[in-house]
């Protein structure tokens, strides 16, 4: 197969809101590292607006507005359009065709077992209202996304593992029936527990817009401060400064685990050499939440200030942002159309690729 040796990355996001610190720690930071490693032949990032529509059917404006937020967030964290192809799903018709073919390779029983989709069905209330067929089968469309780019590496959050598993099954089945055509992808998830799921500021499992517990990459310093000082869950048993405290489940320390390094201590809190020393003091008693939060805000600002600065720059140049997105999408169109042609050929539905089928048909008719 032509692309097997190439190292091709495909990943993506649903444009349903601005990206937050959870996205940064869990995936964006990693993407920038992958980009800068120089180890990959291609990095493709898909803004999955069609997938977002599967559970936002009555709010198309939300998706449309968030395309610009998401691309701005990508550019602000340092993803580089020279090294990464950014593209928009709805403008890649090959993905729709592939989805339709792959539907035949998956049973509804198998789709019903996808744990991420199952959880989402509950969360969205689809269990009572009725389940849209499009939403139910979005893992098939995600298989189309991945295979259309011949991606062998898919960096994602843990919750996406069932999608990659399902994609692999589709690829194996396709290749078994139609011959070696599709590349078998592999998921890559963050190796650090802290990075896999950054909790919301309130300590709830995940940052989510509806819970108001996010720190967005585009938040102002004032908002960040309010989220930390006003909402951040610490240790309810740590009442007085001299009381012993818990660092486990204490969001201030969870965020520090994910974000701070020894240099931050040297700069802002030189009484400790590192986070272990600070935690030890907190556990023993004598370290107040105020000091911890102040330090966390400084660490957050170290991460967020350069992102904000970049964002401001790009926000003033939306025409260029548009051109970047369009250029990436056109490139992706070409790329995914090629895969579709290969797939259609394998499936023997490439009648109009050239006129060779005429000969075949003629032979068929004379042999009768
Ligand atoms: N389902 C992914 C999410 O919700 C977004 C996505 C769509 C994606 N297509 C993809 C991720 C292809 C990786 C590869 O985050």
mmCIF file with all atom_site columns, C-alpha atoms in Angstrom, residues 100-218:
data_model
loop_
_atom_site.group_PDB
_atom_site.id
_atom_site.type_symbol
_atom_site.label_atom_id
_atom_site.label_alt_id
_atom_site.label_comp_id
_atom_site.label_asym_id
_atom_site.label_entity_id
_atom_site.label_seq_id
_atom_site.pdbx_PDB_ins_code
_atom_site.Cartn_x
_atom_site.Cartn_y
_atom_site.Cartn_z
_atom_site.occupancy
_atom_site.B_iso_or_equiv
_atom_site.pdbx_formal_charge
_atom_site.auth_seq_id
_atom_site.auth_comp_id
_atom_site.auth_asym_id
_atom_site.auth_atom_id
_atom_site.pdbx_PDB_model_num
ATOM 1   C CA . UNK A 1 100 ? -22.027 5.868  3.564  1.00 0.00 ? 100 UNK A CA 1
ATOM 2   C CA . UNK A 1 101 ? -19.922 2.905  2.419  1.00 0.00 ? 101 UNK A CA 1
ATOM 3   C CA . UNK A 1 102 ? -18.624 2.150  5.902  1.00 0.00 ? 102 UNK A CA 1
ATOM 4   C CA . UNK A 1 103 ? -22.178 2.071  7.285  1.00 0.00 ? 103 UNK A CA 1
ATOM 5   C CA . UNK A 1 104 ? -22.524 -1.317 5.611  1.00 0.00 ? 104 UNK A CA 1
ATOM 6   C CA . UNK A 1 105 ? -19.545 -2.663 7.511  1.00 0.00 ? 105 UNK A CA 1
ATOM 7   C CA . UNK A 1 106 ? -20.957 -1.942 10.959 1.00 0.00 ? 106 UNK A CA 1
ATOM 8   C CA . UNK A 1 107 ? -23.969 -3.470 12.643 1.00 0.00 ? 107 UNK A CA 1
ATOM 9   C CA . UNK A 1 108 ? -26.398 -1.414 14.683 1.00 0.00 ? 108 UNK A CA 1
ATOM 10  C CA . UNK A 1 109 ? -25.686 -3.816 17.566 1.00 0.00 ? 109 UNK A CA 1
ATOM 11  C CA . UNK A 1 110 ? -22.005 -2.909 17.421 1.00 0.00 ? 110 UNK A CA 1
ATOM 12  C CA . UNK A 1 111 ? -22.803 0.809  17.341 1.00 0.00 ? 111 UNK A CA 1
ATOM 13  C CA . UNK A 1 112 ? -25.057 0.402  20.371 1.00 0.00 ? 112 UNK A CA 1
ATOM 14  C CA . UNK A 1 113 ? -22.154 -0.980 22.372 1.00 0.00 ? 113 UNK A CA 1
ATOM 15  C CA . UNK A 1 114 ? -19.893 2.063  21.877 1.00 0.00 ? 114 UNK A CA 1
ATOM 16  C CA . UNK A 1 115 ? -19.462 3.265  25.488 1.00 0.00 ? 115 UNK A CA 1
ATOM 17  C CA . UNK A 1 116 ? -18.750 6.909  24.625 1.00 0.00 ? 116 UNK A CA 1
ATOM 18  C CA . UNK A 1 117 ? -21.834 7.174  22.422 1.00 0.00 ? 117 UNK A CA 1
ATOM 19  C CA . UNK A 1 118 ? -23.874 5.388  25.088 1.00 0.00 ? 118 UNK A CA 1
ATOM 20  C CA . UNK A 1 119 ? -22.844 7.941  27.720 1.00 0.00 ? 119 UNK A CA 1
ATOM 21  C CA . UNK A 1 120 ? -23.527 10.817 25.340 1.00 0.00 ? 120 UNK A CA 1
ATOM 22  C CA . UNK A 1 121 ? -26.997 9.473  24.529 1.00 0.00 ? 121 UNK A CA 1
ATOM 23  C CA . UNK A 1 122 ? -27.839 9.645  28.247 1.00 0.00 ? 122 UNK A CA 1
ATOM 24  C CA . UNK A 1 123 ? -26.287 13.079 28.653 1.00 0.00 ? 123 UNK A CA 1
ATOM 25  C CA . UNK A 1 124 ? -28.114 14.565 25.648 1.00 0.00 ? 124 UNK A CA 1
ATOM 26  C CA . UNK A 1 125 ? -31.478 13.121 26.693 1.00 0.00 ? 125 UNK A CA 1
ATOM 27  C CA . UNK A 1 126 ? -31.703 11.164 23.416 1.00 0.00 ? 126 UNK A CA 1
ATOM 28  C CA . UNK A 1 127 ? -32.762 8.089  25.390 1.00 0.00 ? 127 UNK A CA 1
ATOM 29  C CA . UNK A 1 128 ? -36.152 9.720  26.019 1.00 0.00 ? 128 UNK A CA 1
ATOM 30  C CA . UNK A 1 129 ? -36.536 12.040 23.035 1.00 0.00 ? 129 UNK A CA 1
ATOM 31  C CA . UNK A 1 130 ? -35.502 9.565  20.404 1.00 0.00 ? 130 UNK A CA 1
ATOM 32  C CA . UNK A 1 131 ? -32.047 8.979  18.998 1.00 0.00 ? 131 UNK A CA 1
ATOM 33  C CA . UNK A 1 132 ? -31.104 10.655 15.702 1.00 0.00 ? 132 UNK A CA 1
ATOM 34  C CA . UNK A 1 133 ? -29.636 8.074  13.306 1.00 0.00 ? 133 UNK A CA 1
ATOM 35  C CA . UNK A 1 134 ? -26.883 10.550 12.411 1.00 0.00 ? 134 UNK A CA 1
ATOM 36  C CA . UNK A 1 135 ? -25.758 10.918 15.999 1.00 0.00 ? 135 UNK A CA 1
ATOM 37  C CA . UNK A 1 136 ? -25.976 7.173  16.586 1.00 0.00 ? 136 UNK A CA 1
ATOM 38  C CA . UNK A 1 137 ? -23.650 6.508  13.699 1.00 0.00 ? 137 UNK A CA 1
ATOM 39  C CA . UNK A 1 138 ? -21.158 9.352  14.090 1.00 0.00 ? 138 UNK A CA 1
ATOM 40  C CA . UNK A 1 139 ? -18.385 6.872  14.984 1.00 0.00 ? 139 UNK A CA 1
ATOM 41  C CA . UNK A 1 140 ? -18.675 5.651  11.386 1.00 0.00 ? 140 UNK A CA 1
ATOM 42  C CA . UNK A 1 141 ? -18.194 9.186  10.121 1.00 0.00 ? 141 UNK A CA 1
ATOM 43  C CA . UNK A 1 142 ? -15.195 9.507  12.398 1.00 0.00 ? 142 UNK A CA 1
ATOM 44  C CA . UNK A 1 143 ? -13.774 6.357  10.798 1.00 0.00 ? 143 UNK A CA 1
ATOM 45  C CA . UNK A 1 144 ? -14.210 8.136  7.477  1.00 0.00 ? 144 UNK A CA 1
ATOM 46  C CA . UNK A 1 145 ? -12.334 11.195 8.802  1.00 0.00 ? 145 UNK A CA 1
ATOM 47  C CA . UNK A 1 146 ? -9.403  9.106  9.925  1.00 0.00 ? 146 UNK A CA 1
ATOM 48  C CA . UNK A 1 147 ? -9.114  6.785  6.950  1.00 0.00 ? 147 UNK A CA 1
ATOM 49  C CA . UNK A 1 148 ? -9.655  9.532  4.370  1.00 0.00 ? 148 UNK A CA 1
ATOM 50  C CA . UNK A 1 149 ? -6.304  11.005 5.390  1.00 0.00 ? 149 UNK A CA 1
ATOM 51  C CA . UNK A 1 150 ? -4.591  7.577  5.556  1.00 0.00 ? 150 UNK A CA 1
ATOM 52  C CA . UNK A 1 151 ? -3.795  8.479  9.137  1.00 0.00 ? 151 UNK A CA 1
ATOM 53  C CA . UNK A 1 152 ? -1.883  5.904  11.126 1.00 0.00 ? 152 UNK A CA 1
ATOM 54  C CA . UNK A 1 153 ? -1.679  8.039  14.271 1.00 0.00 ? 153 UNK A CA 1
ATOM 55  C CA . UNK A 1 154 ? -4.665  9.619  15.977 1.00 0.00 ? 154 UNK A CA 1
ATOM 56  C CA . UNK A 1 155 ? -3.833  11.668 19.081 1.00 0.00 ? 155 UNK A CA 1
ATOM 57  C CA . UNK A 1 156 ? -7.003  11.902 21.141 1.00 0.00 ? 156 UNK A CA 1
ATOM 58  C CA . UNK A 1 157 ? -8.435  11.999 24.638 1.00 0.00 ? 157 UNK A CA 1
ATOM 59  C CA . UNK A 1 158 ? -9.214  8.790  26.451 1.00 0.00 ? 158 UNK A CA 1
ATOM 60  C CA . UNK A 1 159 ? -12.935 9.109  25.716 1.00 0.00 ? 159 UNK A CA 1
ATOM 61  C CA . UNK A 1 160 ? -12.176 8.716  22.012 1.00 0.00 ? 160 UNK A CA 1
ATOM 62  C CA . UNK A 1 161 ? -10.606 5.260  22.306 1.00 0.00 ? 161 UNK A CA 1
ATOM 63  C CA . UNK A 1 162 ? -13.880 3.503  21.394 1.00 0.00 ? 162 UNK A CA 1
ATOM 64  C CA . UNK A 1 163 ? -13.985 5.533  18.145 1.00 0.00 ? 163 UNK A CA 1
ATOM 65  C CA . UNK A 1 164 ? -10.531 4.419  17.122 1.00 0.00 ? 164 UNK A CA 1
ATOM 66  C CA . UNK A 1 165 ? -11.363 0.841  18.055 1.00 0.00 ? 165 UNK A CA 1
ATOM 67  C CA . UNK A 1 166 ? -14.433 1.013  15.855 1.00 0.00 ? 166 UNK A CA 1
ATOM 68  C CA . UNK A 1 167 ? -12.397 2.561  13.044 1.00 0.00 ? 167 UNK A CA 1
ATOM 69  C CA . UNK A 1 168 ? -9.902  -0.272 13.253 1.00 0.00 ? 168 UNK A CA 1
ATOM 70  C CA . UNK A 1 169 ? -12.689 -2.825 12.946 1.00 0.00 ? 169 UNK A CA 1
ATOM 71  C CA . UNK A 1 170 ? -14.060 -1.035 9.896  1.00 0.00 ? 170 UNK A CA 1
ATOM 72  C CA . UNK A 1 171 ? -10.606 -0.889 8.300  1.00 0.00 ? 171 UNK A CA 1
ATOM 73  C CA . UNK A 1 172 ? -9.978  -4.578 8.937  1.00 0.00 ? 172 UNK A CA 1
ATOM 74  C CA . UNK A 1 173 ? -13.335 -5.552 7.535  1.00 0.00 ? 173 UNK A CA 1
ATOM 75  C CA . UNK A 1 174 ? -12.968 -3.309 4.505  1.00 0.00 ? 174 UNK A CA 1
ATOM 76  C CA . UNK A 1 175 ? -9.522  -4.657 3.711  1.00 0.00 ? 175 UNK A CA 1
ATOM 77  C CA . UNK A 1 176 ? -10.721 -8.240 4.175  1.00 0.00 ? 176 UNK A CA 1
ATOM 78  C CA . UNK A 1 177 ? -13.603 -7.802 1.747  1.00 0.00 ? 177 UNK A CA 1
ATOM 79  C CA . UNK A 1 178 ? -12.139 -5.424 -0.831 1.00 0.00 ? 178 UNK A CA 1
ATOM 80  C CA . UNK A 1 179 ? -8.402  -6.024 -0.513 1.00 0.00 ? 179 UNK A CA 1
ATOM 81  C CA . UNK A 1 180 ? -5.720  -3.963 1.258  1.00 0.00 ? 180 UNK A CA 1
ATOM 82  C CA . UNK A 1 181 ? -6.893  -0.387 0.760  1.00 0.00 ? 181 UNK A CA 1
ATOM 83  C CA . UNK A 1 182 ? -7.164  1.437  4.076  1.00 0.00 ? 182 UNK A CA 1
ATOM 84  C CA . UNK A 1 183 ? -4.511  2.282  6.658  1.00 0.00 ? 183 UNK A CA 1
ATOM 85  C CA . UNK A 1 184 ? -5.011  0.840  10.131 1.00 0.00 ? 184 UNK A CA 1
ATOM 86  C CA . UNK A 1 185 ? -4.847  3.701  12.646 1.00 0.00 ? 185 UNK A CA 1
ATOM 87  C CA . UNK A 1 186 ? -3.566  3.734  16.188 1.00 0.00 ? 186 UNK A CA 1
ATOM 88  C CA . UNK A 1 187 ? -4.795  6.008  18.990 1.00 0.00 ? 187 UNK A CA 1
ATOM 89  C CA . UNK A 1 188 ? -2.258  7.930  21.026 1.00 0.00 ? 188 UNK A CA 1
ATOM 90  C CA . UNK A 1 189 ? -3.510  9.198  24.379 1.00 0.00 ? 189 UNK A CA 1
ATOM 91  C CA . UNK A 1 190 ? -1.745  11.443 26.920 1.00 0.00 ? 190 UNK A CA 1
ATOM 92  C CA . UNK A 1 191 ? 0.580   9.338  29.054 1.00 0.00 ? 191 UNK A CA 1
ATOM 93  C CA . UNK A 1 192 ? 0.126   11.411 32.164 1.00 0.00 ? 192 UNK A CA 1
ATOM 94  C CA . UNK A 1 193 ? -2.987  10.806 34.270 1.00 0.00 ? 193 UNK A CA 1
ATOM 95  C CA . UNK A 1 194 ? -3.269  14.516 35.132 1.00 0.00 ? 194 UNK A CA 1
ATOM 96  C CA . UNK A 1 195 ? -3.324  15.452 31.474 1.00 0.00 ? 195 UNK A CA 1
ATOM 97  C CA . UNK A 1 196 ? -6.003  12.950 30.576 1.00 0.00 ? 196 UNK A CA 1
ATOM 98  C CA . UNK A 1 197 ? -8.764  14.665 32.425 1.00 0.00 ? 197 UNK A CA 1
ATOM 99  C CA . UNK A 1 198 ? -8.275  18.073 33.921 1.00 0.00 ? 198 UNK A CA 1
ATOM 100 C CA . UNK A 1 199 ? -11.241 18.628 36.264 1.00 0.00 ? 199 UNK A CA 1
ATOM 101 C CA . UNK A 1 200 ? -13.323 21.781 36.216 1.00 0.00 ? 200 UNK A CA 1
ATOM 102 C CA . UNK A 1 201 ? -12.409 24.525 38.698 1.00 0.00 ? 201 UNK A CA 1
ATOM 103 C CA . UNK A 1 202 ? -15.248 23.265 40.915 1.00 0.00 ? 202 UNK A CA 1
ATOM 104 C CA . UNK A 1 203 ? -13.664 19.802 41.094 1.00 0.00 ? 203 UNK A CA 1
ATOM 105 C CA . UNK A 1 204 ? -16.314 18.204 38.844 1.00 0.00 ? 204 UNK A CA 1
ATOM 106 C CA . UNK A 1 205 ? -14.950 15.544 36.553 1.00 0.00 ? 205 UNK A CA 1
ATOM 107 C CA . UNK A 1 206 ? -14.667 17.619 33.401 1.00 0.00 ? 206 UNK A CA 1
ATOM 108 C CA . UNK A 1 207 ? -14.580 21.218 32.268 1.00 0.00 ? 207 UNK A CA 1
ATOM 109 C CA . UNK A 1 208 ? -17.897 21.947 30.647 1.00 0.00 ? 208 UNK A CA 1
ATOM 110 C CA . UNK A 1 209 ? -19.485 25.104 29.414 1.00 0.00 ? 209 UNK A CA 1
ATOM 111 C CA . UNK A 1 210 ? -22.864 24.317 30.974 1.00 0.00 ? 210 UNK A CA 1
ATOM 112 C CA . UNK A 1 211 ? -21.274 23.901 34.415 1.00 0.00 ? 211 UNK A CA 1
ATOM 113 C CA . UNK A 1 212 ? -19.425 27.232 34.127 1.00 0.00 ? 212 UNK A CA 1
ATOM 114 C CA . UNK A 1 213 ? -16.306 25.557 35.516 1.00 0.00 ? 213 UNK A CA 1
ATOM 115 C CA . UNK A 1 214 ? -13.910 26.230 32.639 1.00 0.00 ? 214 UNK A CA 1
ATOM 116 C CA . UNK A 1 215 ? -10.869 28.367 32.219 1.00 0.00 ? 215 UNK A CA 1
ATOM 117 C CA . UNK A 1 216 ? -10.859 29.293 28.536 1.00 0.00 ? 216 UNK A CA 1
ATOM 118 C CA . UNK A 1 217 ? -7.659  29.973 26.643 1.00 0.00 ? 217 UNK A CA 1
ATOM 119 C CA . UNK A 1 218 ? -9.160  33.309 25.642 1.00 0.00 ? 218 UNK A CA 1
#
